[in-house]
Amino acid sequence: SGSSRRPLPPPRPQNPYMFGLGDVEDEEEEEDGEKNQIELAIPKKLMVLPKNVLVDLNPPKLKLESLVKDWNAWRKRPRSVSASQDAEAVAAALGPPLESMATFLSDAAAAVATG
């Protein structure tokens, strides 16, 4: 018993109009599952000692500084409003979120600048 047995024929599709397409999809899902298992074996995070790492923070520092400058210039420019809108109400509604974002960008730029 064992190798002398003939393999069973593949099962016929339940719906003859599908032409076995469901079976192909099942095989693809199994292959995808195998690929995902391989990806899961790769660590998502690596831990290193700070003394073993050298990072140049100048490029992100310059980028953040330009973002702060551009954001503040954009934030302070005049806004066009339609005739049905109240310009002061629009400015009052937009002011706090825009100011909050400006503060966030400034804080981020300062944090990167201090290294």
PDB file of C-alpha atoms in Angstrom:
ATOM      1  CA  SER A   1       0.000   0.000   0.000  1.00  0.00           C
ATOM      2  CA  GLY A   2       1.334   3.420  -0.859  1.00  0.00           C
ATOM      3  CA  SER A   3       3.068   4.214  -4.139  1.00  0.00           C
ATOM      4  CA  SER A   4       1.205   1.592  -6.221  1.00  0.00           C
ATOM      5  CA  ARG A   5      -2.146   3.403  -5.858  1.00  0.00           C
ATOM      6  CA  ARG A   6      -3.258   5.689  -8.649  1.00  0.00           C
ATOM      7  CA  PRO A   7      -3.919   9.313  -7.655  1.00  0.00           C
ATOM      8  CA  LEU A   8      -7.545  10.310  -7.519  1.00  0.00           C
ATOM      9  CA  PRO A   9      -8.806  12.442 -10.416  1.00  0.00           C
ATOM     10  CA  PRO A  10      -9.382  16.118  -9.534  1.00  0.00           C
ATOM     11  CA  PRO A  11     -12.902  16.780  -8.263  1.00  0.00           C
ATOM     12  CA  ARG A  12     -15.318  18.167 -10.824  1.00  0.00           C
ATOM     13  CA  PRO A  13     -16.571  21.706 -10.301  1.00  0.00           C
ATOM     14  CA  GLN A  14     -19.940  21.907  -8.591  1.00  0.00           C
ATOM     15  CA  ASN A  15     -21.212  24.425 -11.124  1.00  0.00           C
ATOM     16  CA  PRO A  16     -20.405  23.216 -14.660  1.00  0.00           C
ATOM     17  CA  TYR A  17     -20.756  26.781 -15.994  1.00  0.00           C
ATOM     18  CA  MET A  18     -17.810  27.974 -13.864  1.00  0.00           C
ATOM     19  CA  PHE A  19     -15.360  25.784 -15.860  1.00  0.00           C
ATOM     20  CA  GLY A  20     -13.277  25.179 -12.739  1.00  0.00           C
ATOM     21  CA  LEU A  21     -12.469  28.852 -12.155  1.00  0.00           C
ATOM     22  CA  GLY A  22     -13.237  28.516  -8.465  1.00  0.00           C
ATOM     23  CA  ASP A  23     -10.561  25.852  -8.173  1.00  0.00           C
ATOM     24  CA  VAL A  24      -7.945  28.163  -9.725  1.00  0.00           C
ATOM     25  CA  GLU A  25      -8.843  30.906  -7.234  1.00  0.00           C
ATOM     26  CA  ASP A  26      -8.454  28.466  -4.332  1.00  0.00           C
ATOM     27  CA  GLU A  27      -4.964  27.544  -5.538  1.00  0.00           C
ATOM     28  CA  GLU A  28      -3.997  31.231  -5.808  1.00  0.00           C
ATOM     29  CA  GLU A  29      -5.217  31.857  -2.257  1.00  0.00           C
ATOM     30  CA  GLU A  30      -3.086  28.964  -0.995  1.00  0.00           C
ATOM     31  CA  GLU A  31      -0.032  30.386  -2.795  1.00  0.00           C
ATOM     32  CA  ASP A  32      -0.730  33.840  -1.331  1.00  0.00           C
ATOM     33  CA  GLY A  33      -0.916  32.270   2.120  1.00  0.00           C
ATOM     34  CA  GLU A  34       2.519  30.751   1.634  1.00  0.00           C
ATOM     35  CA  LYS A  35       3.947  34.093   0.509  1.00  0.00           C
ATOM     36  CA  ASN A  36       2.471  35.842   3.558  1.00  0.00           C
ATOM     37  CA  GLN A  37       4.079  33.285   5.853  1.00  0.00           C
ATOM     38  CA  ILE A  38       7.454  34.048   4.311  1.00  0.00           C
ATOM     39  CA  GLU A  39       6.916  37.790   4.808  1.00  0.00           C
ATOM     40  CA  LEU A  40       5.890  37.279   8.441  1.00  0.00           C
ATOM     41  CA  ALA A  41       9.243  35.647   9.168  1.00  0.00           C
ATOM     42  CA  ILE A  42      10.988  38.990   8.489  1.00  0.00           C
ATOM     43  CA  PRO A  43      11.201  41.187  11.611  1.00  0.00           C
ATOM     44  CA  LYS A  44       9.236  44.427  11.352  1.00  0.00           C
ATOM     45  CA  LYS A  45      11.377  46.314  13.872  1.00  0.00           C
ATOM     46  CA  LEU A  46      15.073  46.297  14.611  1.00  0.00           C
ATOM     47  CA  MET A  47      16.622  47.455  17.859  1.00  0.00           C
ATOM     48  CA  VAL A  48      20.050  49.094  17.916  1.00  0.00           C
ATOM     49  CA  LEU A  49      22.011  50.991  20.496  1.00  0.00           C
ATOM     50  CA  PRO A  50      22.097  54.757  19.857  1.00  0.00           C
ATOM     51  CA  LYS A  51      25.912  54.702  19.972  1.00  0.00           C
ATOM     52  CA  ASN A  52      25.895  52.373  16.921  1.00  0.00           C
ATOM     53  CA  VAL A  53      23.723  54.630  14.749  1.00  0.00           C
ATOM     54  CA  LEU A  54      24.667  57.757  12.836  1.00  0.00           C
ATOM     55  CA  VAL A  55      21.828  59.739  11.260  1.00  0.00           C
ATOM     56  CA  ASP A  56      22.153  62.969   9.302  1.00  0.00           C
ATOM     57  CA  LEU A  57      19.205  65.084  10.459  1.00  0.00           C
ATOM     58  CA  ASN A  58      20.110  68.077   8.290  1.00  0.00           C
ATOM     59  CA  PRO A  59      17.921  67.089   5.270  1.00  0.00           C
ATOM     60  CA  PRO A  60      14.733  66.581   7.341  1.00  0.00           C
ATOM     61  CA  LYS A  61      15.557  69.724   9.349  1.00  0.00           C
ATOM     62  CA  LEU A  62      15.785  71.810   6.176  1.00  0.00           C
ATOM     63  CA  LYS A  63      12.605  70.260   4.779  1.00  0.00           C
ATOM     64  CA  LEU A  64      10.652  70.945   7.988  1.00  0.00           C
ATOM     65  CA  GLU A  65      11.904  74.510   8.126  1.00  0.00           C
ATOM     66  CA  SER A  66      10.746  75.102   4.545  1.00  0.00           C
ATOM     67  CA  LEU A  67       7.386  73.485   5.395  1.00  0.00           C
ATOM     68  CA  VAL A  68       6.947  75.850   8.362  1.00  0.00           C
ATOM     69  CA  LYS A  69       7.821  78.875   6.217  1.00  0.00           C
ATOM     70  CA  ASP A  70       5.528  77.806   3.345  1.00  0.00           C
ATOM     71  CA  TRP A  71       2.685  76.879   5.707  1.00  0.00           C
ATOM     72  CA  ASN A  72       2.791  80.209   7.514  1.00  0.00           C
ATOM     73  CA  ALA A  73       2.861  82.095   4.205  1.00  0.00           C
ATOM     74  CA  TRP A  74      -0.083  80.079   2.893  1.00  0.00           C
ATOM     75  CA  ARG A  75      -1.989  80.400   6.170  1.00  0.00           C
ATOM     76  CA  LYS A  76      -1.752  84.198   6.177  1.00  0.00           C
ATOM     77  CA  ARG A  77      -2.717  84.790   2.551  1.00  0.00           C
ATOM     78  CA  PRO A  78      -6.147  86.259   1.773  1.00  0.00           C
ATOM     79  CA  ARG A  79      -8.905  83.753   1.039  1.00  0.00           C
ATOM     80  CA  SER A  80     -11.551  84.188  -1.609  1.00  0.00           C
ATOM     81  CA  VAL A  81     -15.094  83.511  -0.461  1.00  0.00           C
ATOM     82  CA  SER A  82     -18.307  83.263  -2.416  1.00  0.00           C
ATOM     83  CA  ALA A  83     -20.997  85.916  -2.126  1.00  0.00           C
ATOM     84  CA  SER A  84     -23.072  83.654   0.125  1.00  0.00           C
ATOM     85  CA  GLN A  85     -20.220  83.191   2.641  1.00  0.00           C
ATOM     86  CA  ASP A  86     -19.253  85.504   5.452  1.00  0.00           C
ATOM     87  CA  ALA A  87     -15.498  86.192   5.130  1.00  0.00           C
ATOM     88  CA  GLU A  88     -15.059  86.764   8.864  1.00  0.00           C
ATOM     89  CA  ALA A  89     -16.883  83.541   9.715  1.00  0.00           C
ATOM     90  CA  VAL A  90     -14.716  81.587   7.272  1.00  0.00           C
ATOM     91  CA  ALA A  91     -11.553  83.137   8.757  1.00  0.00           C
ATOM     92  CA  ALA A  92     -12.767  82.367  12.290  1.00  0.00           C
ATOM     93  CA  ALA A  93     -13.531  78.753  11.357  1.00  0.00           C
ATOM     94  CA  LEU A  94     -10.219  78.179   9.589  1.00  0.00           C
ATOM     95  CA  GLY A  95      -8.012  80.051  12.057  1.00  0.00           C
ATOM     96  CA  PRO A  96      -7.663  77.527  14.914  1.00  0.00           C
ATOM     97  CA  PRO A  97      -6.948  74.400  12.793  1.00  0.00           C
ATOM     98  CA  LEU A  98      -4.444  76.274  10.629  1.00  0.00           C
ATOM     99  CA  GLU A  99      -2.753  77.717  13.705  1.00  0.00           C
ATOM    100  CA  SER A 100      -2.636  74.265  15.293  1.00  0.00           C
ATOM    101  CA  MET A 101      -0.924  72.832  12.222  1.00  0.00           C
ATOM    102  CA  ALA A 102       1.576  75.704  12.216  1.00  0.00           C
ATOM    103  CA  THR A 103       2.415  74.986  15.857  1.00  0.00           C
ATOM    104  CA  PHE A 104       2.784  71.271  15.133  1.00  0.00           C
ATOM    105  CA  LEU A 105       5.179  71.924  12.228  1.00  0.00           C
ATOM    106  CA  SER A 106       7.203  74.393  14.300  1.00  0.00           C
ATOM    107  CA  ASP A 107       7.503  71.897  17.155  1.00  0.00           C
ATOM    108  CA  ALA A 108       8.581  69.149  14.752  1.00  0.00           C
ATOM    109  CA  ALA A 109      11.199  71.411  13.159  1.00  0.00           C
ATOM    110  CA  ALA A 110      12.540  72.391  16.592  1.00  0.00           C
ATOM    111  CA  ALA A 111      12.704  68.739  17.707  1.00  0.00           C
ATOM    112  CA  VAL A 112      14.690  67.714  14.631  1.00  0.00           C
ATOM    113  CA  ALA A 113      16.955  70.777  14.903  1.00  0.00           C
ATOM    114  CA  THR A 114      17.970  69.824  18.452  1.00  0.00           C
ATOM    115  CA  GLY A 115      18.863  66.331  17.196  1.00  0.00           C
TER     116      GLY A 115
END
